[in-house]
N, CA and C of each residue as an Amber inpcrd file, in Angstrom:
protein
   381
  71.3060000  82.5750000  42.7470000  71.8720000  81.7540000  43.0750000
  73.6700000  82.2250000  43.4190000  74.2770000  81.5200000  43.5490000
  75.5690000  81.9880000  44.6450000  76.5470000  80.2870000  44.3840000
  77.7260000  80.7140000  43.9620000  78.4910000  79.6290000  43.5990000
  79.7350000  80.1590000  44.7960000  80.0210000  79.1770000  45.5190000
  81.0800000  79.3840000  46.2700000  82.3200000  78.1960000  46.5100000
  83.4130000  78.5370000  46.3190000  84.7010000  77.8560000  46.2660000
  85.5350000  78.0950000  47.7540000  85.8490000  76.7130000  47.8680000
  86.9310000  76.9000000  49.2420000  87.5910000  75.5560000  48.7670000
  89.1870000  76.0870000  49.5150000  89.9290000  74.8650000  49.3920000
  89.7120000  73.7970000  50.9460000  89.1200000  73.8100000  51.5560000
  88.5190000  73.2030000  52.7520000  87.2670000  72.2780000  52.6610000
  87.8670000  71.1130000  52.6360000  86.6430000  70.1730000  52.7140000
  85.6770000  70.0560000  53.8880000  86.4380000  70.6560000  54.8650000
  84.9430000  70.7700000  56.3390000  84.4600000  72.0430000  55.7430000
  85.1830000  73.1470000  55.2180000  84.2210000  74.2860000  55.1700000
  83.0920000  73.8790000  53.6660000  83.6450000  73.0580000  53.0090000
  82.6090000  72.5710000  51.9400000  81.8390000  71.7630000  52.0530000
  81.6670000  71.0380000  53.3060000  80.9330000  70.4070000  53.6710000
  79.6890000  70.8840000  54.4330000  80.4660000  71.7890000  55.2190000
  79.3000000  72.4770000  55.6400000  78.5920000  73.7660000  54.8630000
  79.0600000  73.7930000  54.0100000  78.2710000  74.3330000  52.7600000
  77.1560000  73.9220000  52.3950000  77.4190000  72.5990000  51.8070000
  76.5910000  71.6580000  51.4000000  75.6580000  71.4730000  52.4340000
  75.8240000  70.8060000  53.5080000  75.1070000  70.5380000  54.6720000
  74.6700000  71.0740000  55.6190000  74.9110000  72.3080000  55.7110000
  74.3650000  73.5000000  56.7550000  73.7110000  74.6850000  55.5050000
  74.3510000  75.0070000  54.7610000  74.3900000  76.0560000  54.3380000
  73.2170000  76.2240000  52.9250000  73.1390000  75.1650000  52.2360000
  72.3750000  74.8070000  51.4620000  73.2430000  74.7220000  49.9990000
  74.0630000  74.7880000  49.7340000  74.6760000  74.8840000  48.3160000
  75.1480000  73.5090000  47.9270000  74.8610000  73.6670000  46.7860000
  75.2760000  71.8560000  46.0350000  76.8310000  72.1470000  45.6260000
  76.8480000  70.7420000  45.8390000  78.3930000  69.9930000  45.5060000
  78.7260000  70.2540000  44.1900000  79.0840000  70.9400000  43.3370000
  79.1480000  70.7330000  42.0320000  80.8130000  70.2680000  41.3390000
  81.8430000  69.6330000  42.6150000  82.7320000  69.4060000  42.1120000
  84.2290000  69.7050000  42.4880000  85.6040000  69.3470000  42.1790000
  86.4850000  70.0860000  42.4010000  86.5820000  70.8260000  40.9330000
  86.9590000  72.1990000  41.3310000  87.2340000  73.0660000  40.0390000
  88.9500000  72.8500000  40.0410000  89.8400000  73.0280000  40.5000000
  91.2830000  72.3800000  40.4490000  91.6500000  72.4690000  41.7070000
  93.1820000  72.8170000  41.7250000  93.5530000  72.6720000  43.2370000
  94.6280000  73.8600000  43.3590000  94.7120000  74.8780000  44.4650000
  95.1380000  75.5770000  45.0110000  96.1630000  75.2390000  46.2020000
  97.0480000  76.2570000  46.1700000  98.3200000  75.8910000  47.5370000
  97.9440000  76.3190000  48.7420000  97.6000000  76.0540000  49.7810000
  97.1670000  76.4260000  51.0180000  98.7570000  77.4370000  51.5930000
  99.5690000  77.3360000  51.2280000 100.4480000  78.2720000  51.5870000
 101.2440000  78.9570000  50.6230000 101.8240000  79.9580000  50.5420000
 102.5400000  80.5240000  49.1210000 103.9290000  79.9850000  49.2740000
 103.8620000  79.7970000  47.8080000 104.8390000  79.1990000  47.0530000
 105.6900000  80.5630000  46.2120000 106.6690000  79.7980000  45.3820000
 107.2590000  80.9550000  44.5050000 106.2160000  80.7740000  42.9190000
 106.1280000  82.2540000  42.6490000 104.8350000  82.4220000  41.6520000
 103.4970000  82.4590000  41.8110000 103.0430000  82.2110000  43.1650000
 101.7870000  82.2530000  43.3550000 100.9870000  83.7470000  43.9410000
  99.9130000  83.8270000  43.8110000  99.6770000  85.0680000  44.4210000
  98.4100000  84.6310000  45.4470000  98.0970000  85.5150000  46.3130000
  96.2930000  84.9600000  47.2300000  95.3580000  85.4430000  46.6120000
  94.7200000  84.1240000  46.7740000  93.0480000  84.5270000  46.0560000
  91.9790000  85.0100000  47.4540000  91.7240000  86.1170000  47.2020000
  90.9720000  86.5600000  48.2540000  88.9460000  86.1060000  47.9730000
  88.8950000  86.0460000  48.9670000  87.3690000  85.9200000  49.4060000
  86.5810000  87.1820000  49.3990000  85.5780000  87.3850000  48.4980000
  84.8340000  89.1230000  48.9470000  83.5710000  88.1070000  49.1370000
  82.5850000  88.9250000  49.7250000  81.2680000  88.7730000  49.8420000
  80.3650000  90.0640000  49.7710000  79.4770000  89.8370000  49.1210000
  78.0320000  91.0380000  49.0210000  76.9150000  90.5900000  49.0270000
  76.7730000  91.1990000  50.7310000  75.6070000  91.1120000  51.4950000
  74.3430000  91.5810000  51.1330000  74.7220000  92.1870000  49.9940000
  73.0430000  92.4970000  49.2450000  72.6590000  91.9170000  47.8770000
  73.8280000  91.2900000  47.3190000  73.2180000  90.5240000  46.1250000
  73.6950000  89.2240000  46.3770000  74.2100000  88.9800000  47.6560000
  74.3920000  87.5160000  48.7450000  75.3550000  86.7920000  47.4150000
  76.3280000  87.5630000  46.8070000  77.1610000  87.0060000  46.1000000
  78.4600000  86.6710000  46.4400000  79.2630000  85.6540000  46.1210000
  80.8830000  85.2020000  46.6600000  81.6990000  85.4910000  45.2590000
  82.9000000  86.1930000  46.0220000  83.6340000  86.4490000  44.6330000
  84.8650000  86.5240000  45.1710000  85.9510000  85.4480000  44.3030000
  87.5680000  85.7810000  44.4180000  88.2870000  86.7550000  43.2180000
  89.0050000  87.1440000  44.0510000  90.0520000  87.9340000  43.6600000
  91.2880000  87.6570000  43.7090000  92.4210000  87.9590000  43.0610000
  93.5210000  87.7610000  42.8720000  94.2800000  89.9650000  43.0370000
  93.3440000  90.3490000  43.2050000  93.8980000  91.7770000  43.0320000
  94.2840000  92.1220000  44.1110000  95.5770000  93.1800000  44.1950000
  96.4200000  93.3410000  45.1830000  95.9070000  93.9360000  46.5210000
  94.7600000  95.1470000  45.9810000  93.9900000  95.5980000  47.1250000
  92.4740000  95.0830000  47.2180000  92.1450000  93.9070000  47.5150000
  90.7370000  93.8590000  47.2310000  89.9620000  94.2790000  47.8880000
  90.0630000  95.3270000  48.9250000  89.1470000  95.9400000  49.6020000
  88.5480000  97.0970000  48.8970000  88.9480000  97.2610000  47.8120000
  88.5810000  98.5730000  46.7240000  87.4570000  98.2780000  45.9550000
  87.0100000  96.9340000  45.6540000  86.1460000  96.2960000  45.1920000
  84.6260000  96.7160000  45.5050000  83.7870000  97.9120000  44.7030000
  82.5080000  98.1640000  45.4890000  81.8130000  96.9240000  46.0040000
  81.1810000  97.5700000  47.1370000  80.1370000  96.2090000  47.4550000
  80.2590000  95.0630000  48.0740000  81.4200000  94.6110000  47.9360000
  82.0010000  93.4000000  48.6350000  82.8480000  93.5200000  49.9370000
  82.4770000  92.9470000  50.9310000  83.8910000  92.7810000  52.0530000
  84.3710000  91.6060000  51.7640000  85.7280000  91.7890000  51.9130000
  86.9020000  91.0990000  51.8350000  86.6340000  90.1510000  53.3370000
  86.6630000  88.7030000  53.3020000  86.5460000  87.6580000  54.0580000
  88.1910000  87.1700000  54.0120000  88.8070000  87.2430000  53.4910000
  90.5780000  86.8290000  53.7760000  91.0400000  86.0490000  52.8660000
  92.1420000  85.3400000  52.7770000  92.7470000  84.2990000  52.0470000
  92.4700000  82.9330000  51.9230000  91.9990000  82.5680000  50.7280000
  91.2810000  81.3590000  50.5320000  92.5540000  80.4010000  50.2380000
  93.5010000  80.7900000  49.3010000  94.9530000  80.0430000  49.1890000
  95.2620000  80.8060000  48.1480000  96.2040000  80.0560000  47.4050000
  96.9960000  80.9240000  46.5570000  97.3550000  80.2790000  45.3520000
  97.4520000  80.9620000  44.3890000  97.3410000  80.2310000  43.0690000
  98.6750000  80.7440000  42.1800000  98.7590000  80.5620000  40.9430000
  99.9150000  81.1040000  40.1370000  99.2210000  81.9670000  39.2310000
 100.1960000  83.2460000  39.2080000  99.8400000  84.4200000  38.5890000
  99.8840000  84.3170000  36.9470000 101.0540000  83.4920000  36.5020000
 100.8850000  82.9880000  34.8850000 100.5940000  81.6840000  34.8420000
 100.5620000  80.8470000  33.8740000 100.1500000  79.6210000  33.3270000
 101.6370000  79.0780000  33.5860000 102.5340000  78.4660000  34.6480000
 103.1620000  77.8270000  34.6980000 103.1800000  76.5750000  35.1200000
 103.9350000  75.5520000  35.4730000 103.8420000  74.2890000  36.0510000
 102.9310000  73.1050000  35.4350000 102.5000000  73.3610000  34.6400000
 101.2920000  72.8810000  34.1100000  99.7500000  73.3990000  34.6620000
  99.8430000  74.5830000  34.9700000  98.5620000  75.0290000  35.5840000
  97.9800000  75.6380000  34.3300000  96.3490000  75.8860000  34.6750000
  95.5390000  75.8910000  33.5120000  94.6080000  77.1080000  33.8950000
  94.0570000  77.9740000  33.3180000  93.7440000  79.2080000  33.4670000
  91.9000000  79.2460000  34.2780000  92.0460000  80.0140000  35.1800000
  90.6970000  80.2440000  35.9590000  89.8680000  80.9090000  35.7740000
  88.8130000  80.7820000  34.9750000  88.3050000  82.0430000  34.0110000
  87.1010000  82.4360000  35.1260000  87.3470000  83.8980000  35.3760000
  85.6140000  84.5520000  35.7690000  85.1730000  84.8340000  35.2910000
  83.8400000  84.8170000  35.3130000  82.6440000  85.4890000  34.4240000
  81.2870000  85.7110000  35.9550000  80.6740000  87.0860000  34.9270000
  80.0580000  87.1770000  36.0870000  78.2310000  88.1550000  35.7050000
  77.5340000  87.3610000  36.1840000  75.9600000  87.6780000  35.9800000
  75.6340000  88.7810000  36.7300000  75.2750000  89.9420000  36.4670000
  74.8880000  90.8640000  37.2720000  73.5780000  90.8870000  37.4240000
  72.6650000  90.1880000  36.6230000  71.2360000  90.2620000  36.9020000
  70.6930000  89.6880000  37.8050000  71.1940000  88.1690000  37.8660000
  71.0080000  87.4790000  39.2310000  72.2350000  87.4620000  40.3330000
  73.1050000  88.0090000  40.0140000  74.5120000  88.7960000  41.1180000
  75.0070000  87.5040000  41.5970000  75.6200000  86.9290000  40.4340000
  76.6030000  85.8030000  40.5970000  78.1110000  85.6310000  39.8820000
  79.0300000  85.1270000  40.5200000  80.4750000  85.1900000  39.7440000
  80.0400000  83.5730000  39.7950000  81.0070000  83.0790000  38.8790000
  81.0830000  81.7010000  38.5160000  82.6440000  81.5950000  37.9830000
  83.7260000  80.6060000  38.5660000  84.8540000  80.2200000  38.0360000
  85.0080000  79.0950000  37.8630000  85.5390000  78.7000000  36.6450000
  85.8990000  77.1440000  35.8680000  87.1450000  77.3730000  34.9390000
  87.8460000  76.0310000  34.7710000  88.6580000  75.9080000  34.0550000
  88.7430000  75.3110000  32.5410000  86.9760000  75.4000000  32.6060000
  86.6770000  74.7790000  31.2940000  86.3210000  75.7760000  30.5890000
  86.8360000  75.7570000  28.9370000  86.2920000  76.0850000  28.3020000
  84.7270000  76.2600000  27.8200000  84.3800000  75.1080000  27.5360000
  83.2600000  74.6960000  27.4820000  82.1580000  75.3660000  28.3020000
  82.3270000  75.0410000  29.5260000  81.6880000  75.6080000  30.8490000
  81.1760000  77.4370000  30.5410000  82.5160000  77.8950000  30.2910000
  82.5910000  79.1790000  30.2890000  81.8340000  79.8770000  29.0410000
  81.9200000  79.0960000  27.9070000  80.9190000  79.6680000  27.0590000
  79.6710000  79.1820000  26.8090000  79.5070000  78.4130000  27.6700000
  77.6710000  77.9060000  27.8330000  77.2740000  78.9520000  29.0080000
  78.4290000  79.0450000  29.9300000  77.6740000  80.2930000  30.8990000
  77.4690000  81.9350000  30.2400000  78.4980000  82.3360000  29.2410000
  78.5680000  83.1460000  28.5050000  77.2100000  83.1640000  27.7300000
  76.6290000  81.9840000  27.3150000  75.4970000  82.0220000  26.4240000
  73.9070000  82.0050000  27.3790000  74.5940000  81.8300000  28.8850000
  73.4570000  82.4330000  29.5910000  73.7210000  83.4640000  30.2280000
  74.0220000  84.3700000  29.4300000  73.7890000  85.6930000  30.5690000
  74.8930000  85.8330000  31.2790000  76.1340000  85.0860000  31.1670000
  77.0730000  85.3800000  32.3960000  78.1710000  86.1520000  31.1590000
  78.9330000  87.2680000  32.1220000  79.4800000  88.3640000  30.7730000
  81.5200000  87.9030000  31.4710000  82.3550000  87.3520000  30.4850000
  83.3430000  86.8720000  30.6460000  84.3310000  87.6750000  31.3180000
  84.6730000  88.0080000  32.2550000  85.4940000  89.4940000  32.9350000
  87.3580000  89.0180000  32.7440000  87.5500000  87.8120000  32.5730000
  88.9340000  87.4370000  32.3810000  89.1530000  86.3500000  33.0530000
  90.6430000  86.1370000  32.9800000  91.5550000  84.9140000  33.8970000
  91.8860000  85.4340000  35.0840000  91.3030000  84.7130000  35.9080000
  91.6280000  85.3900000  37.8020000  93.0450000  84.7970000  38.0530000
  93.4920000  83.7320000  37.1890000  94.8320000  82.9940000  37.4960000
  95.0300000  81.9330000  36.9800000  95.7490000  81.3250000  37.4450000
  96.0650000  80.0010000  37.0480000  96.0500000  78.9570000  38.3360000
  95.4950000  77.5850000  38.0130000  95.1900000  76.5890000  38.7360000
  96.0300000  75.3110000  38.2300000  96.4230000  74.4640000  39.2190000
  96.6660000  72.8810000  38.8730000  95.2530000  72.2070000  38.6750000
  95.1650000  71.7460000  37.5330000  93.9100000  70.8040000  37.1990000
  93.8740000  69.4450000  38.7820000  92.8150000  68.9630000  38.8340000
  92.3910000  68.3660000  39.3990000  92.6110000  66.8640000  39.1320000
  92.5210000  66.8250000  37.7410000  92.9680000  65.2620000  37.2840000
  94.2040000  64.8990000  36.4950000
């Protein structure tokens, strides 16, 4: 299982219609261009585990096993302007990362074998 996140509607459509991903909804809103207080979100991919991961790490190329595919958008480094935590979880058994703003989803994923890795950053709620 792999979860794929993108700020691009066209890329999301391609992921669903061509690559076979399931559309699960909008996690939150990110900036297309950097604004004050934001940091880049780097998209990574592990071709061995077939896992997409996302990080705000300053040097994403140092994450073992993952290739950097570029910047997907920009999110707040802190909870300002109404932004909410974007939780990062990983399941090493199935080789999958998930990201959510929902405490309930975070806790359910933890019960299903995902390990909470922390808050990757802060995104604007989609509703």
